[in-house]
Amino acid sequence: MSETWLKENSALLDYVALSGYTAIFNSRDTIRGGGVGAYISNSINFKRRKDIENLETDFEHLGFEFPGRNKYSKALIGVIYRSERMLSCNDWLDRFESLLGQVSLDWDGLLYLTGDVNIDTLNSSQGL
């Protein structure tokens, strides 16, 4: 999920909890809006990858590793959000490219990225 608008408030996080799921959120501390989150079934084995989240702290994202039967079926899933108010499109893309480069050096499984990056790919002025 992207743009969760949640704060690190235990009462609020308890309110959005779903039975049978682990809820994980990365919320903004200083300004309103944004944030990312995920609900993962309690029946699914996973590991939160805070090491990946710590590689780039200027945008909102989460990383999860799901084991597979072999290295070709394990998966790394990322949830990402880019606010138009935070980093410019080009700055965000530079940092995102750097993050992907660092992740790809150590990861040899499947990689899935989800979220909202607020980039209009049909608008040529965004430098894509």
Short mmCIF file of N, CA and C in Angstrom, two decimals:
data_model
loop_
_atom_site.label_atom_id
_atom_site.label_comp_id
_atom_site.label_asym_id
_atom_site.label_seq_id
_atom_site.Cartn_x
_atom_site.Cartn_y
_atom_site.Cartn_z
N MET A 1 0.84 -1.17 0.00
CA MET A 1 0.00 0.00 0.00
C MET A 1 0.89 1.23 0.00
N SER A 2 0.44 2.25 -0.71
CA SER A 2 1.17 3.52 -0.66
C SER A 2 0.20 4.62 -0.27
N GLU A 3 0.74 5.69 0.25
CA GLU A 3 -0.03 6.81 0.80
C GLU A 3 -0.99 6.34 1.90
N THR A 4 -0.43 5.70 2.89
CA THR A 4 -1.25 5.20 4.00
C THR A 4 -1.71 6.30 4.94
N TRP A 5 -0.97 7.38 5.01
CA TRP A 5 -1.28 8.51 5.88
C TRP A 5 -1.30 8.13 7.36
N LEU A 6 -0.61 7.08 7.72
CA LEU A 6 -0.57 6.65 9.11
C LEU A 6 0.63 7.26 9.83
N LYS A 7 0.50 7.44 11.10
CA LYS A 7 1.60 7.88 11.96
C LYS A 7 1.98 6.72 12.87
N GLU A 8 3.15 6.80 13.47
CA GLU A 8 3.59 5.77 14.42
C GLU A 8 2.82 5.95 15.72
N ASN A 9 1.58 5.53 15.72
CA ASN A 9 0.68 5.66 16.85
C ASN A 9 0.10 4.28 17.11
N SER A 10 0.41 3.69 18.25
CA SER A 10 0.02 2.30 18.50
C SER A 10 -1.49 2.10 18.46
N ALA A 11 -2.27 3.06 18.96
CA ALA A 11 -3.73 2.93 18.93
C ALA A 11 -4.24 2.91 17.50
N LEU A 12 -3.70 3.78 16.66
CA LEU A 12 -4.11 3.83 15.26
C LEU A 12 -3.68 2.57 14.52
N LEU A 13 -2.47 2.09 14.78
CA LEU A 13 -1.99 0.88 14.13
C LEU A 13 -2.79 -0.34 14.57
N ASP A 14 -3.23 -0.37 15.83
CA ASP A 14 -4.11 -1.45 16.29
C ASP A 14 -5.45 -1.40 15.57
N TYR A 15 -5.92 -0.20 15.27
CA TYR A 15 -7.21 -0.02 14.59
C TYR A 15 -7.18 -0.59 13.17
N VAL A 16 -6.05 -0.51 12.49
CA VAL A 16 -5.97 -0.98 11.10
C VAL A 16 -5.45 -2.42 11.01
N ALA A 17 -5.26 -3.09 12.15
CA ALA A 17 -4.80 -4.47 12.14
C ALA A 17 -5.87 -5.38 11.55
N LEU A 18 -5.44 -6.41 10.83
CA LEU A 18 -6.35 -7.41 10.26
C LEU A 18 -6.02 -8.77 10.86
N SER A 19 -7.03 -9.46 11.32
CA SER A 19 -6.84 -10.79 11.89
C SER A 19 -6.24 -11.72 10.85
N GLY A 20 -5.20 -12.45 11.24
CA GLY A 20 -4.57 -13.40 10.34
C GLY A 20 -3.47 -12.82 9.48
N TYR A 21 -3.17 -11.53 9.67
CA TYR A 21 -2.15 -10.86 8.87
C TYR A 21 -1.18 -10.09 9.76
N THR A 22 0.05 -10.02 9.30
CA THR A 22 1.04 -9.15 9.92
C THR A 22 0.99 -7.82 9.18
N ALA A 23 0.80 -6.74 9.91
CA ALA A 23 0.75 -5.40 9.31
C ALA A 23 2.08 -4.72 9.55
N ILE A 24 2.67 -4.20 8.48
CA ILE A 24 3.96 -3.51 8.58
C ILE A 24 3.83 -2.18 7.87
N PHE A 25 4.22 -1.11 8.56
CA PHE A 25 4.10 0.23 8.00
C PHE A 25 5.41 1.00 8.15
N ASN A 26 5.66 1.86 7.21
CA ASN A 26 6.75 2.84 7.29
C ASN A 26 6.09 4.19 7.09
N SER A 27 5.92 4.91 8.17
CA SER A 27 5.17 6.17 8.15
C SER A 27 6.10 7.36 8.24
N ARG A 28 5.62 8.48 7.75
CA ARG A 28 6.38 9.73 7.87
C ARG A 28 6.34 10.21 9.30
N ASP A 29 7.44 10.78 9.72
CA ASP A 29 7.51 11.30 11.09
C ASP A 29 7.20 12.79 11.17
N THR A 30 7.55 13.54 10.12
CA THR A 30 7.53 14.99 10.25
C THR A 30 6.39 15.69 9.55
N ILE A 31 5.95 15.20 8.40
CA ILE A 31 4.88 15.90 7.67
C ILE A 31 3.73 14.96 7.38
N ARG A 32 2.58 15.56 7.08
CA ARG A 32 1.36 14.79 6.82
C ARG A 32 1.47 13.99 5.53
N GLY A 33 0.69 12.91 5.48
CA GLY A 33 0.53 12.14 4.26
C GLY A 33 1.59 11.08 4.08
N GLY A 34 1.58 10.53 2.87
CA GLY A 34 2.58 9.55 2.48
C GLY A 34 2.52 8.27 3.29
N GLY A 35 3.63 7.59 3.32
CA GLY A 35 3.75 6.34 4.05
C GLY A 35 3.45 5.14 3.17
N VAL A 36 4.04 4.02 3.53
CA VAL A 36 3.80 2.77 2.83
C VAL A 36 3.50 1.69 3.85
N GLY A 37 2.85 0.64 3.38
CA GLY A 37 2.51 -0.45 4.28
C GLY A 37 2.23 -1.72 3.53
N ALA A 38 2.14 -2.80 4.27
CA ALA A 38 1.83 -4.11 3.69
C ALA A 38 1.14 -4.97 4.74
N TYR A 39 0.23 -5.79 4.26
CA TYR A 39 -0.37 -6.84 5.07
C TYR A 39 0.10 -8.16 4.48
N ILE A 40 0.71 -9.00 5.32
CA ILE A 40 1.22 -10.28 4.85
C ILE A 40 0.58 -11.37 5.70
N SER A 41 -0.01 -12.35 5.02
CA SER A 41 -0.69 -13.44 5.71
C SER A 41 0.25 -14.12 6.70
N ASN A 42 -0.30 -14.44 7.87
CA ASN A 42 0.50 -15.12 8.89
C ASN A 42 0.95 -16.51 8.43
N SER A 43 0.33 -17.04 7.38
CA SER A 43 0.72 -18.37 6.88
C SER A 43 1.91 -18.30 5.92
N ILE A 44 2.39 -17.10 5.61
CA ILE A 44 3.50 -16.93 4.67
C ILE A 44 4.77 -16.57 5.44
N ASN A 45 5.82 -17.32 5.17
CA ASN A 45 7.12 -17.05 5.78
C ASN A 45 7.78 -15.89 5.04
N PHE A 46 8.25 -14.89 5.77
CA PHE A 46 8.92 -13.76 5.14
C PHE A 46 9.90 -13.14 6.12
N LYS A 47 10.76 -12.31 5.57
CA LYS A 47 11.72 -11.57 6.38
C LYS A 47 11.69 -10.11 5.92
N ARG A 48 11.51 -9.20 6.86
CA ARG A 48 11.57 -7.78 6.51
C ARG A 48 13.03 -7.41 6.28
N ARG A 49 13.30 -6.70 5.19
CA ARG A 49 14.67 -6.35 4.82
C ARG A 49 14.96 -4.89 5.18
N LYS A 50 15.16 -4.65 6.47
CA LYS A 50 15.47 -3.29 6.93
C LYS A 50 16.81 -2.82 6.38
N ASP A 51 17.71 -3.77 6.08
CA ASP A 51 18.99 -3.38 5.49
C ASP A 51 18.78 -2.67 4.16
N ILE A 52 17.82 -3.13 3.38
CA ILE A 52 17.50 -2.47 2.11
C ILE A 52 16.80 -1.14 2.36
N GLU A 53 15.90 -1.12 3.32
CA GLU A 53 15.20 0.13 3.65
C GLU A 53 16.18 1.20 4.11
N ASN A 54 17.24 0.79 4.77
CA ASN A 54 18.23 1.75 5.28
C ASN A 54 19.21 2.23 4.22
N LEU A 55 19.23 1.59 3.05
CA LEU A 55 20.13 2.04 1.98
C LEU A 55 19.74 3.42 1.46
N GLU A 56 18.46 3.72 1.48
CA GLU A 56 17.97 5.01 0.98
C GLU A 56 16.90 5.50 1.94
N THR A 57 17.21 6.55 2.68
CA THR A 57 16.28 7.02 3.71
C THR A 57 15.49 8.26 3.27
N ASP A 58 15.72 8.75 2.05
CA ASP A 58 15.02 9.96 1.61
C ASP A 58 13.70 9.69 0.90
N PHE A 59 13.34 8.44 0.75
CA PHE A 59 11.99 8.16 0.26
C PHE A 59 11.42 6.96 1.00
N GLU A 60 10.11 6.82 0.85
CA GLU A 60 9.38 5.86 1.64
C GLU A 60 9.31 4.52 0.93
N HIS A 61 9.79 3.48 1.59
CA HIS A 61 9.74 2.15 1.00
C HIS A 61 9.89 1.08 2.07
N LEU A 62 9.44 -0.11 1.71
CA LEU A 62 9.59 -1.30 2.54
C LEU A 62 10.15 -2.41 1.66
N GLY A 63 10.87 -3.35 2.26
CA GLY A 63 11.38 -4.49 1.53
C GLY A 63 11.10 -5.78 2.28
N PHE A 64 10.69 -6.81 1.53
CA PHE A 64 10.37 -8.11 2.12
C PHE A 64 10.99 -9.22 1.28
N GLU A 65 11.56 -10.19 1.96
CA GLU A 65 12.13 -11.35 1.28
C GLU A 65 11.25 -12.57 1.58
N PHE A 66 10.90 -13.27 0.51
CA PHE A 66 10.09 -14.48 0.62
C PHE A 66 10.91 -15.65 0.10
N PRO A 67 11.15 -16.66 0.93
CA PRO A 67 11.98 -17.78 0.48
C PRO A 67 11.26 -18.60 -0.59
N GLY A 68 12.03 -19.20 -1.44
CA GLY A 68 11.48 -20.09 -2.45
C GLY A 68 12.09 -21.47 -2.30
N ARG A 69 11.76 -22.33 -3.22
CA ARG A 69 12.32 -23.69 -3.19
C ARG A 69 13.80 -23.68 -3.56
N ASN A 70 14.19 -22.68 -4.36
CA ASN A 70 15.59 -22.53 -4.75
C ASN A 70 15.84 -21.05 -5.01
N LYS A 71 17.06 -20.70 -5.40
CA LYS A 71 17.39 -19.29 -5.58
C LYS A 71 16.61 -18.65 -6.73
N TYR A 72 16.06 -19.47 -7.62
CA TYR A 72 15.32 -18.92 -8.75
C TYR A 72 13.85 -18.65 -8.42
N SER A 73 13.41 -19.12 -7.28
CA SER A 73 12.01 -18.88 -6.92
C SER A 73 11.86 -18.01 -5.67
N LYS A 74 12.96 -17.64 -5.03
CA LYS A 74 12.83 -16.72 -3.90
C LYS A 74 12.52 -15.33 -4.46
N ALA A 75 11.84 -14.53 -3.67
CA ALA A 75 11.38 -13.23 -4.17
C ALA A 75 11.67 -12.12 -3.17
N LEU A 76 12.03 -11.00 -3.71
CA LEU A 76 12.19 -9.76 -2.96
C LEU A 76 11.11 -8.82 -3.46
N ILE A 77 10.25 -8.37 -2.55
CA ILE A 77 9.14 -7.49 -2.94
C ILE A 77 9.31 -6.16 -2.23
N GLY A 78 9.26 -5.11 -3.02
CA GLY A 78 9.39 -3.77 -2.48
C GLY A 78 8.11 -2.98 -2.66
N VAL A 79 7.78 -2.18 -1.67
CA VAL A 79 6.65 -1.25 -1.73
C VAL A 79 7.27 0.14 -1.63
N ILE A 80 6.92 1.01 -2.58
CA ILE A 80 7.60 2.30 -2.65
C ILE A 80 6.59 3.42 -2.92
N TYR A 81 6.90 4.59 -2.40
CA TYR A 81 6.07 5.77 -2.65
C TYR A 81 6.96 6.98 -2.86
N ARG A 82 6.64 7.76 -3.88
CA ARG A 82 7.33 9.03 -4.13
C ARG A 82 6.32 10.15 -4.07
N SER A 83 6.53 11.05 -3.14
CA SER A 83 5.70 12.25 -3.06
C SER A 83 6.24 13.29 -4.01
N GLU A 84 5.37 13.97 -4.69
CA GLU A 84 5.79 15.06 -5.58
C GLU A 84 6.33 16.24 -4.79
N ARG A 85 6.04 16.29 -3.49
CA ARG A 85 6.48 17.41 -2.65
C ARG A 85 7.88 17.21 -2.06
N MET A 86 8.40 16.01 -2.11
CA MET A 86 9.67 15.73 -1.43
C MET A 86 10.86 15.94 -2.37
N LEU A 87 11.18 14.95 -3.17
CA LEU A 87 12.31 15.03 -4.09
C LEU A 87 11.82 15.31 -5.50
N SER A 88 12.62 16.04 -6.27
CA SER A 88 12.26 16.24 -7.67
C SER A 88 12.28 14.89 -8.38
N CYS A 89 11.62 14.83 -9.51
CA CYS A 89 11.56 13.59 -10.27
C CYS A 89 12.96 13.07 -10.58
N ASN A 90 13.83 13.94 -11.09
CA ASN A 90 15.18 13.51 -11.47
C ASN A 90 16.00 13.07 -10.26
N ASP A 91 15.91 13.81 -9.15
CA ASP A 91 16.64 13.41 -7.94
C ASP A 91 16.15 12.06 -7.43
N TRP A 92 14.83 11.89 -7.43
CA TRP A 92 14.26 10.62 -6.97
C TRP A 92 14.72 9.48 -7.86
N LEU A 93 14.67 9.67 -9.18
CA LEU A 93 15.09 8.62 -10.10
C LEU A 93 16.57 8.26 -9.92
N ASP A 94 17.41 9.26 -9.69
CA ASP A 94 18.84 9.00 -9.45
C ASP A 94 19.02 8.13 -8.20
N ARG A 95 18.32 8.47 -7.14
CA ARG A 95 18.44 7.71 -5.89
C ARG A 95 17.83 6.32 -6.02
N PHE A 96 16.73 6.24 -6.76
CA PHE A 96 16.08 4.95 -6.98
C PHE A 96 17.00 4.04 -7.80
N GLU A 97 17.63 4.59 -8.83
CA GLU A 97 18.57 3.81 -9.64
C GLU A 97 19.74 3.32 -8.78
N SER A 98 20.23 4.17 -7.91
CA SER A 98 21.32 3.78 -7.01
C SER A 98 20.88 2.65 -6.08
N LEU A 99 19.67 2.76 -5.54
CA LEU A 99 19.14 1.72 -4.66
C LEU A 99 19.02 0.40 -5.40
N LEU A 100 18.47 0.43 -6.61
CA LEU A 100 18.34 -0.80 -7.40
C LEU A 100 19.70 -1.41 -7.71
N GLY A 101 20.67 -0.56 -8.00
CA GLY A 101 22.02 -1.05 -8.27
C GLY A 101 22.61 -1.76 -7.07
N GLN A 102 22.43 -1.19 -5.89
CA GLN A 102 22.96 -1.80 -4.67
C GLN A 102 22.25 -3.12 -4.37
N VAL A 103 20.93 -3.14 -4.55
CA VAL A 103 20.16 -4.36 -4.27
C VAL A 103 20.56 -5.46 -5.26
N SER A 104 20.70 -5.11 -6.53
CA SER A 104 20.99 -6.14 -7.54
C SER A 104 22.37 -6.76 -7.38
N LEU A 105 23.28 -6.09 -6.69
CA LEU A 105 24.60 -6.68 -6.45
C LEU A 105 24.52 -7.91 -5.54
N ASP A 106 23.58 -7.91 -4.61
CA ASP A 106 23.49 -8.97 -3.62
C ASP A 106 22.31 -9.92 -3.82
N TRP A 107 21.43 -9.61 -4.74
CA TRP A 107 20.19 -10.38 -4.86
C TRP A 107 20.19 -11.15 -6.17
N ASP A 108 19.91 -12.46 -6.10
CA ASP A 108 19.88 -13.26 -7.32
C ASP A 108 18.54 -13.96 -7.52
N GLY A 109 17.51 -13.48 -6.86
CA GLY A 109 16.18 -14.05 -7.01
C GLY A 109 15.28 -13.11 -7.80
N LEU A 110 13.99 -13.35 -7.70
CA LEU A 110 12.99 -12.51 -8.37
C LEU A 110 12.86 -11.19 -7.62
N LEU A 111 12.59 -10.12 -8.35
CA LEU A 111 12.43 -8.79 -7.75
C LEU A 111 11.14 -8.18 -8.27
N TYR A 112 10.26 -7.80 -7.35
CA TYR A 112 9.00 -7.15 -7.69
C TYR A 112 8.93 -5.82 -6.95
N LEU A 113 8.55 -4.78 -7.66
CA LEU A 113 8.37 -3.47 -7.05
C LEU A 113 6.94 -3.02 -7.28
N THR A 114 6.31 -2.54 -6.22
CA THR A 114 4.95 -2.04 -6.30
C THR A 114 4.90 -0.66 -5.67
N GLY A 115 3.87 0.09 -5.97
CA GLY A 115 3.71 1.37 -5.31
C GLY A 115 3.28 2.47 -6.25
N ASP A 116 3.51 3.68 -5.80
CA ASP A 116 3.09 4.88 -6.52
C ASP A 116 4.27 5.83 -6.55
N VAL A 117 4.81 6.08 -7.75
CA VAL A 117 5.97 6.97 -7.85
C VAL A 117 5.60 8.34 -8.39
N ASN A 118 4.31 8.57 -8.67
CA ASN A 118 3.85 9.88 -9.11
C ASN A 118 4.69 10.46 -10.24
N ILE A 119 4.94 9.65 -11.26
CA ILE A 119 5.65 10.10 -12.45
C ILE A 119 4.76 9.85 -13.65
N ASP A 120 4.45 10.90 -14.37
CA ASP A 120 3.64 10.80 -15.57
C ASP A 120 4.57 10.44 -16.73
N THR A 121 4.58 9.19 -17.12
CA THR A 121 5.50 8.74 -18.17
C THR A 121 5.12 9.28 -19.55
N LEU A 122 3.92 9.83 -19.68
CA LEU A 122 3.51 10.43 -20.96
C LEU A 122 3.92 11.89 -21.06
N ASN A 123 4.42 12.46 -19.97
CA ASN A 123 4.83 13.85 -19.94
C ASN A 123 6.33 13.94 -20.19
N SER A 124 6.72 14.41 -21.36
CA SER A 124 8.14 14.44 -21.72
C SER A 124 8.93 15.44 -20.88
N SER A 125 8.29 16.38 -20.23
CA SER A 125 9.01 17.36 -19.42
C SER A 125 9.56 16.75 -18.12
N GLN A 126 9.15 15.53 -17.80
CA GLN A 126 9.65 14.90 -16.58
C GLN A 126 10.99 14.21 -16.81
N GLY A 127 11.54 14.31 -18.01
CA GLY A 127 12.89 13.84 -18.26
C GLY A 127 13.06 12.34 -18.35
N LEU A 128 12.01 11.63 -18.71
CA LEU A 128 12.11 10.17 -18.82
C LEU A 128 12.42 9.76 -20.23
#
